[in-house]
């Protein structure tokens, strides 16, 4: 397993603390959503993907299963040499792509990039069982800061997978900047497969982030424990309520943690005390919804040329396959 300035290293910890301090100083206060995905958070998110209300994962998986052969064929006669998945999670949606490539006579290498060691362990386990022919390389890294890829396998192009609708956690400028950094780590002719949630019924979207079992609420509050681990702060999850409204005007879910009472939180290594009034919120995530034009504009501005658009029958999820220019 490769690693770079991860939070467990001094350089990575300093960077993480600086990000947290900057976010908490904003108005309204925020926490970067990347810190959801410590080991416990990654395990909770796996549970979320199986909830009846949470449609995005199963919708995207079904779309990938249906279009796997077309995506494999886009690698050309030699096929894709590498699949590079950013934020691989447990890689459960990627199995069909690997199998489709193998069916075309090419066994690509799979490179999993994730901030969570737990997620990378699950990835290796799942692919060892589901696609034992594939070589799996794990990269423990925060791809929003750096993308330390191994040297490419000989022959063929790379396909970078950025799935799960994660691009929706960024405003347009941040999305373009992130994908531009990805473009800087690959070569002309390599490609990006970008998954995005599409605009659909607001009640359906809102229910996906407010499940009846409270797993999403637990996942949201877990970010406070992740911050405590990094900063030595004393956030208490029980002092906050989970809130996740659908904002139709800006086509997004916003996730918040609202103080249940007046609070004074010791910020530990961040320095000082955070004072929150009852009802005051900390924004932990945005999850935007797109249409095809909006998504392909972002892809184009990041240095890619859109080649294929694939969409679920219910119109809830889309995949853009774009070639690096």
Short mmCIF file of C-alpha atoms in Angstrom, two decimals:
data_model
loop_
_atom_site.label_atom_id
_atom_site.label_comp_id
_atom_site.label_asym_id
_atom_site.label_seq_id
_atom_site.Cartn_x
_atom_site.Cartn_y
_atom_site.Cartn_z
CA UNK A 1 0.00 0.00 0.00
CA UNK A 2 1.33 3.41 -0.96
CA UNK A 3 0.77 6.50 1.13
CA UNK A 4 1.52 10.20 0.98
CA UNK A 5 0.90 13.14 3.31
CA UNK A 6 -1.98 11.34 4.98
CA UNK A 7 -3.46 12.49 8.28
CA UNK A 8 -1.43 9.91 10.14
CA UNK A 9 1.79 11.63 9.04
CA UNK A 10 2.95 14.96 10.54
CA UNK A 11 2.63 16.73 7.18
CA UNK A 12 -0.82 15.30 6.59
CA UNK A 13 -2.01 16.15 10.09
CA UNK A 14 -0.89 19.76 9.77
CA UNK A 15 -2.73 20.07 6.48
CA UNK A 16 -5.89 18.48 7.87
CA UNK A 17 -5.89 20.76 10.92
CA UNK A 18 -5.44 23.82 8.71
CA UNK A 19 -8.42 22.77 6.57
CA UNK A 20 -10.61 22.20 9.62
CA UNK A 21 -9.64 25.51 11.22
CA UNK A 22 -10.33 27.41 8.00
CA UNK A 23 -13.73 25.76 7.55
CA UNK A 24 -14.84 26.44 11.14
CA UNK A 25 -13.88 30.11 10.73
CA UNK A 26 -16.31 30.59 7.82
CA UNK A 27 -19.79 32.03 8.04
CA UNK A 28 -21.71 29.80 8.29
CA UNK A 29 -19.31 27.42 9.99
CA UNK A 30 -18.36 24.33 8.02
CA UNK A 31 -16.45 21.06 8.23
CA UNK A 32 -14.91 19.52 5.07
CA UNK A 33 -16.94 16.48 4.05
CA UNK A 34 -13.78 14.47 3.30
CA UNK A 35 -13.46 13.93 7.05
CA UNK A 36 -16.63 11.83 7.03
CA UNK A 37 -14.56 8.98 5.65
CA UNK A 38 -12.45 7.74 8.50
CA UNK A 39 -12.73 3.99 9.04
CA UNK A 40 -15.96 4.20 11.04
CA UNK A 41 -17.47 6.70 8.64
CA UNK A 42 -16.63 4.52 5.65
CA UNK A 43 -18.32 1.55 7.34
CA UNK A 44 -21.40 3.66 8.10
CA UNK A 45 -21.56 4.84 4.51
CA UNK A 46 -21.56 1.23 3.34
CA UNK A 47 -24.66 0.76 5.51
CA UNK A 48 -26.26 3.88 4.00
CA UNK A 49 -25.87 2.51 0.48
CA UNK A 50 -28.05 -0.47 1.43
CA UNK A 51 -30.90 1.59 2.92
CA UNK A 52 -34.22 1.57 1.03
CA UNK A 53 -34.34 5.37 0.91
CA UNK A 54 -30.83 5.75 -0.50
CA UNK A 55 -31.34 5.21 -4.21
CA UNK A 56 -28.10 6.70 -5.70
CA UNK A 57 -25.80 3.70 -5.18
CA UNK A 58 -28.15 1.05 -6.52
CA UNK A 59 -29.20 3.29 -9.42
CA UNK A 60 -25.59 3.92 -10.40
CA UNK A 61 -24.69 0.25 -9.97
CA UNK A 62 -27.53 -0.81 -12.27
CA UNK A 63 -26.44 1.75 -14.87
CA UNK A 64 -22.83 0.56 -14.72
CA UNK A 65 -23.94 -3.06 -15.04
CA UNK A 66 -26.06 -2.20 -18.07
CA UNK A 67 -23.34 -0.16 -19.78
CA UNK A 68 -20.24 -2.08 -18.73
CA UNK A 69 -19.62 -3.52 -22.20
CA UNK A 70 -19.89 -0.09 -23.84
CA UNK A 71 -17.50 1.42 -21.30
CA UNK A 72 -15.03 -1.44 -21.82
CA UNK A 73 -15.27 -1.00 -25.60
CA UNK A 74 -14.37 2.68 -25.27
CA UNK A 75 -10.85 1.52 -24.34
CA UNK A 76 -10.28 0.64 -27.98
CA UNK A 77 -8.74 -2.52 -29.44
CA UNK A 78 -6.15 -2.81 -26.68
CA UNK A 79 -8.64 -2.08 -23.91
CA UNK A 80 -8.07 -0.13 -20.72
CA UNK A 81 -4.70 -0.89 -19.13
CA UNK A 82 -5.64 0.60 -15.76
CA UNK A 83 -8.81 1.48 -13.92
CA UNK A 84 -8.02 4.22 -11.38
CA UNK A 85 -10.88 4.73 -8.93
CA UNK A 86 -10.91 7.88 -6.80
CA UNK A 87 -12.61 7.31 -3.47
CA UNK A 88 -12.94 3.64 -4.18
CA UNK A 89 -14.98 2.79 -1.08
CA UNK A 90 -15.55 -0.94 -1.31
CA UNK A 91 -15.41 -0.90 -5.16
CA UNK A 92 -18.66 -2.84 -5.34
CA UNK A 93 -19.84 -0.90 -8.39
CA UNK A 94 -16.62 -1.49 -10.33
CA UNK A 95 -16.76 -5.29 -10.57
CA UNK A 96 -18.93 -5.22 -13.70
CA UNK A 97 -16.44 -2.97 -15.51
CA UNK A 98 -13.54 -5.28 -14.72
CA UNK A 99 -15.50 -8.33 -15.83
CA UNK A 100 -16.52 -6.62 -19.08
CA UNK A 101 -12.88 -5.79 -19.83
CA UNK A 102 -11.83 -9.38 -19.12
CA UNK A 103 -14.57 -10.59 -21.49
CA UNK A 104 -12.97 -8.46 -24.22
CA UNK A 105 -9.62 -10.15 -23.66
CA UNK A 106 -7.95 -7.57 -21.42
CA UNK A 107 -7.39 -7.91 -17.68
CA UNK A 108 -6.79 -4.36 -16.48
CA UNK A 109 -5.01 -3.42 -13.31
CA UNK A 110 -7.27 -1.81 -10.71
CA UNK A 111 -5.80 1.09 -8.70
CA UNK A 112 -7.89 2.05 -5.68
CA UNK A 113 -7.30 5.52 -4.19
CA UNK A 114 -8.98 6.21 -0.86
CA UNK A 115 -8.47 8.19 2.33
CA UNK A 116 -9.65 5.23 4.43
CA UNK A 117 -7.54 2.16 5.10
CA UNK A 118 -10.74 0.31 6.02
CA UNK A 119 -12.20 1.05 2.58
CA UNK A 120 -9.04 -0.15 0.84
CA UNK A 121 -9.09 -3.39 2.84
CA UNK A 122 -12.73 -3.95 1.81
CA UNK A 123 -11.80 -3.21 -1.81
CA UNK A 124 -9.09 -5.87 -1.84
CA UNK A 125 -11.41 -8.38 -0.17
CA UNK A 126 -14.28 -7.77 -2.57
CA UNK A 127 -12.16 -7.89 -5.72
CA UNK A 128 -10.25 -10.94 -4.54
CA UNK A 129 -13.61 -12.73 -4.37
CA UNK A 130 -15.35 -11.09 -7.34
CA UNK A 131 -12.57 -10.64 -9.89
CA UNK A 132 -9.61 -12.77 -8.75
CA UNK A 133 -7.86 -12.29 -12.11
CA UNK A 134 -7.41 -8.55 -11.58
CA UNK A 135 -4.26 -7.09 -10.06
CA UNK A 136 -5.23 -4.65 -7.31
CA UNK A 137 -3.05 -1.77 -6.19
CA UNK A 138 -4.11 0.27 -3.15
CA UNK A 139 -3.11 3.91 -2.71
CA UNK A 140 -3.84 5.43 0.71
CA UNK A 141 -4.12 9.12 -0.15
CA UNK A 142 -6.33 12.18 -0.21
CA UNK A 143 -6.82 12.64 -3.95
CA UNK A 144 -7.99 16.23 -3.42
CA UNK A 145 -4.42 17.05 -2.39
CA UNK A 146 -2.30 14.61 -4.37
CA UNK A 147 -2.68 11.64 -6.69
CA UNK A 148 0.43 9.43 -6.37
CA UNK A 149 -0.29 6.86 -9.07
CA UNK A 150 2.04 3.95 -9.81
CA UNK A 151 3.70 3.85 -13.21
CA UNK A 152 1.22 2.80 -15.85
CA UNK A 153 1.00 -0.76 -17.03
CA UNK A 154 2.41 -1.18 -20.52
CA UNK A 155 0.05 -0.70 -23.46
CA UNK A 156 -3.40 0.81 -23.41
CA UNK A 157 -4.92 3.83 -21.72
CA UNK A 158 -6.08 4.61 -18.22
CA UNK A 159 -9.68 5.14 -17.24
CA UNK A 160 -10.17 7.25 -14.12
CA UNK A 161 -13.39 6.42 -12.30
CA UNK A 162 -14.94 9.18 -10.19
CA UNK A 163 -18.26 7.69 -9.22
CA UNK A 164 -20.90 7.93 -6.52
CA UNK A 165 -21.97 11.48 -7.32
CA UNK A 166 -19.02 12.77 -5.27
CA UNK A 167 -18.50 15.62 -7.75
CA UNK A 168 -21.70 17.06 -6.28
CA UNK A 169 -19.84 17.89 -3.06
CA UNK A 170 -18.14 20.75 -4.92
CA UNK A 171 -19.29 24.07 -6.30
CA UNK A 172 -18.52 24.54 -10.01
CA UNK A 173 -15.13 26.19 -9.45
CA UNK A 174 -14.05 23.48 -7.00
CA UNK A 175 -15.27 20.71 -9.32
CA UNK A 176 -13.31 22.15 -12.25
CA UNK A 177 -10.20 22.57 -10.09
CA UNK A 178 -10.42 18.98 -8.80
CA UNK A 179 -10.91 17.44 -12.24
CA UNK A 180 -8.17 19.66 -13.67
CA UNK A 181 -5.75 18.22 -11.09
CA UNK A 182 -6.82 14.74 -12.15
CA UNK A 183 -6.21 15.71 -15.78
CA UNK A 184 -2.68 16.77 -14.81
CA UNK A 185 -1.90 13.24 -13.61
CA UNK A 186 -2.95 11.40 -16.77
CA UNK A 187 -2.04 11.57 -20.44
CA UNK A 188 -3.81 12.68 -23.58
CA UNK A 189 -6.08 9.85 -24.71
CA UNK A 190 -6.72 8.59 -21.18
CA UNK A 191 -10.30 9.05 -20.02
CA UNK A 192 -12.57 9.97 -17.14
CA UNK A 193 -15.82 8.24 -16.19
CA UNK A 194 -17.71 10.71 -14.02
CA UNK A 195 -20.87 9.72 -12.16
CA UNK A 196 -23.37 12.35 -11.05
CA UNK A 197 -26.77 12.53 -9.43
CA UNK A 198 -29.35 14.22 -11.63
CA UNK A 199 -32.23 16.49 -10.72
CA UNK A 200 -35.34 14.49 -9.83
CA UNK A 201 -38.21 14.66 -7.34
CA UNK A 202 -37.17 16.69 -4.31
CA UNK A 203 -39.03 14.52 -1.81
CA UNK A 204 -37.19 11.43 -3.06
CA UNK A 205 -33.84 13.20 -2.82
CA UNK A 206 -34.53 14.54 0.68
CA UNK A 207 -35.65 11.13 1.96
CA UNK A 208 -32.32 9.63 0.83
CA UNK A 209 -30.50 11.83 3.36
CA UNK A 210 -33.02 11.49 6.18
CA UNK A 211 -33.47 7.74 6.50
CA UNK A 212 -35.90 6.29 9.02
CA UNK A 213 -33.20 4.24 10.78
CA UNK A 214 -31.03 7.29 11.49
CA UNK A 215 -27.90 5.85 9.87
CA UNK A 216 -27.25 9.03 7.89
CA UNK A 217 -27.61 11.07 11.08
CA UNK A 218 -25.03 8.85 12.77
CA UNK A 219 -22.74 9.17 9.74
CA UNK A 220 -23.09 12.96 9.82
CA UNK A 221 -22.31 13.18 13.54
CA UNK A 222 -19.32 10.85 13.15
CA UNK A 223 -17.44 13.69 11.46
CA UNK A 224 -17.23 15.31 14.90
CA UNK A 225 -15.48 12.23 16.28
CA UNK A 226 -13.07 12.28 13.33
CA UNK A 227 -12.26 15.93 14.10
CA UNK A 228 -11.78 15.08 17.78
CA UNK A 229 -9.32 12.35 16.83
CA UNK A 230 -7.30 14.71 14.65
CA UNK A 231 -7.50 17.87 16.73
CA UNK A 232 -7.97 16.66 20.30
CA UNK A 233 -11.18 18.72 20.46
CA UNK A 234 -14.21 17.77 22.54
CA UNK A 235 -17.20 17.89 20.20
CA UNK A 236 -20.01 15.71 21.61
CA UNK A 237 -22.24 14.23 18.86
CA UNK A 238 -25.18 14.06 21.29
CA UNK A 239 -25.13 17.89 21.43
CA UNK A 240 -26.12 18.14 17.74
CA UNK A 241 -29.11 17.34 15.55
CA UNK A 242 -28.77 16.09 11.98
CA UNK A 243 -30.54 18.20 9.35
CA UNK A 244 -30.49 17.64 5.58
CA UNK A 245 -32.97 19.76 3.58
CA UNK A 246 -33.41 19.76 -0.21
CA UNK A 247 -32.81 23.29 -1.54
CA UNK A 248 -34.69 23.38 -4.84
CA UNK A 249 -33.40 26.81 -5.89
CA UNK A 250 -29.78 25.67 -5.89
CA UNK A 251 -30.54 22.01 -6.71
CA UNK A 252 -28.74 20.55 -3.73
CA UNK A 253 -29.01 18.76 -0.43
CA UNK A 254 -27.28 20.55 2.44
CA UNK A 255 -26.23 18.52 5.47
CA UNK A 256 -25.98 20.33 8.79
CA UNK A 257 -25.26 19.64 12.42
CA UNK A 258 -27.35 22.00 14.56
CA UNK A 259 -26.45 22.73 18.17
CA UNK A 260 -29.13 21.44 20.54
CA UNK A 261 -28.12 23.95 23.21
CA UNK A 262 -25.64 26.76 23.73
CA UNK A 263 -22.17 25.20 23.46
CA UNK A 264 -18.54 25.96 24.15
CA UNK A 265 -16.29 23.45 22.42
CA UNK A 266 -12.60 23.12 23.29
CA UNK A 267 -10.83 23.01 19.90
CA UNK A 268 -7.69 21.29 21.18
CA UNK A 269 -4.79 21.62 18.73
CA UNK A 270 -6.83 24.03 16.61
CA UNK A 271 -6.57 26.52 19.46
CA UNK A 272 -9.23 28.35 21.42
CA UNK A 273 -12.91 27.66 21.98
CA UNK A 274 -15.79 27.46 19.54
CA UNK A 275 -19.00 29.07 20.82
CA UNK A 276 -22.28 27.99 19.26
CA UNK A 277 -25.76 29.27 20.07
CA UNK A 278 -28.69 26.86 20.35
CA UNK A 279 -29.88 26.11 16.81
CA UNK A 280 -26.68 27.36 15.16
CA UNK A 281 -25.50 25.00 12.48
CA UNK A 282 -22.25 23.63 11.10
CA UNK A 283 -22.56 22.74 7.42
CA UNK A 284 -20.92 19.38 6.73
CA UNK A 285 -21.76 18.68 3.08
CA UNK A 286 -23.48 19.82 -0.05
CA UNK A 287 -24.71 17.21 -2.51
CA UNK A 288 -25.64 18.84 -5.79
CA UNK A 289 -27.86 17.54 -8.58
CA UNK A 290 -27.01 18.19 -12.22
CA UNK A 291 -28.33 17.97 -15.74
CA UNK A 292 -26.24 16.77 -18.68
CA UNK A 293 -25.30 20.24 -19.90
CA UNK A 294 -24.10 21.43 -16.49
CA UNK A 295 -21.97 18.33 -15.93
CA UNK A 296 -20.40 18.32 -19.38
CA UNK A 297 -19.55 22.01 -19.05
CA UNK A 298 -17.52 21.20 -15.92
CA UNK A 299 -15.81 18.27 -17.67
CA UNK A 300 -14.90 20.42 -20.68
CA UNK A 301 -13.50 23.23 -18.56
CA UNK A 302 -11.30 20.69 -16.75
CA UNK A 303 -9.55 19.62 -19.95
CA UNK A 304 -11.66 16.70 -21.16
CA UNK A 305 -13.79 16.15 -24.25
CA UNK A 306 -17.16 14.48 -23.53
CA UNK A 307 -17.60 11.37 -25.71
CA UNK A 308 -20.52 9.40 -24.28
CA UNK A 309 -23.47 10.19 -22.06
CA UNK A 310 -25.14 7.30 -20.24
CA UNK A 311 -28.26 7.81 -18.13
CA UNK A 312 -30.47 5.61 -15.96
CA UNK A 313 -33.99 4.94 -17.26
CA UNK A 314 -35.52 6.81 -14.31
CA UNK A 315 -33.40 9.90 -15.02
CA UNK A 316 -31.86 9.92 -11.55
CA UNK A 317 -28.22 9.23 -12.42
CA UNK A 318 -25.84 9.98 -15.28
CA UNK A 319 -22.37 8.94 -16.40
CA UNK A 320 -20.15 11.11 -18.56
CA UNK A 321 -17.29 9.36 -20.38
CA UNK A 322 -14.78 12.01 -21.43
CA UNK A 323 -11.36 11.85 -23.10
CA UNK A 324 -8.34 13.81 -21.84
CA UNK A 325 -7.43 16.47 -24.41
#
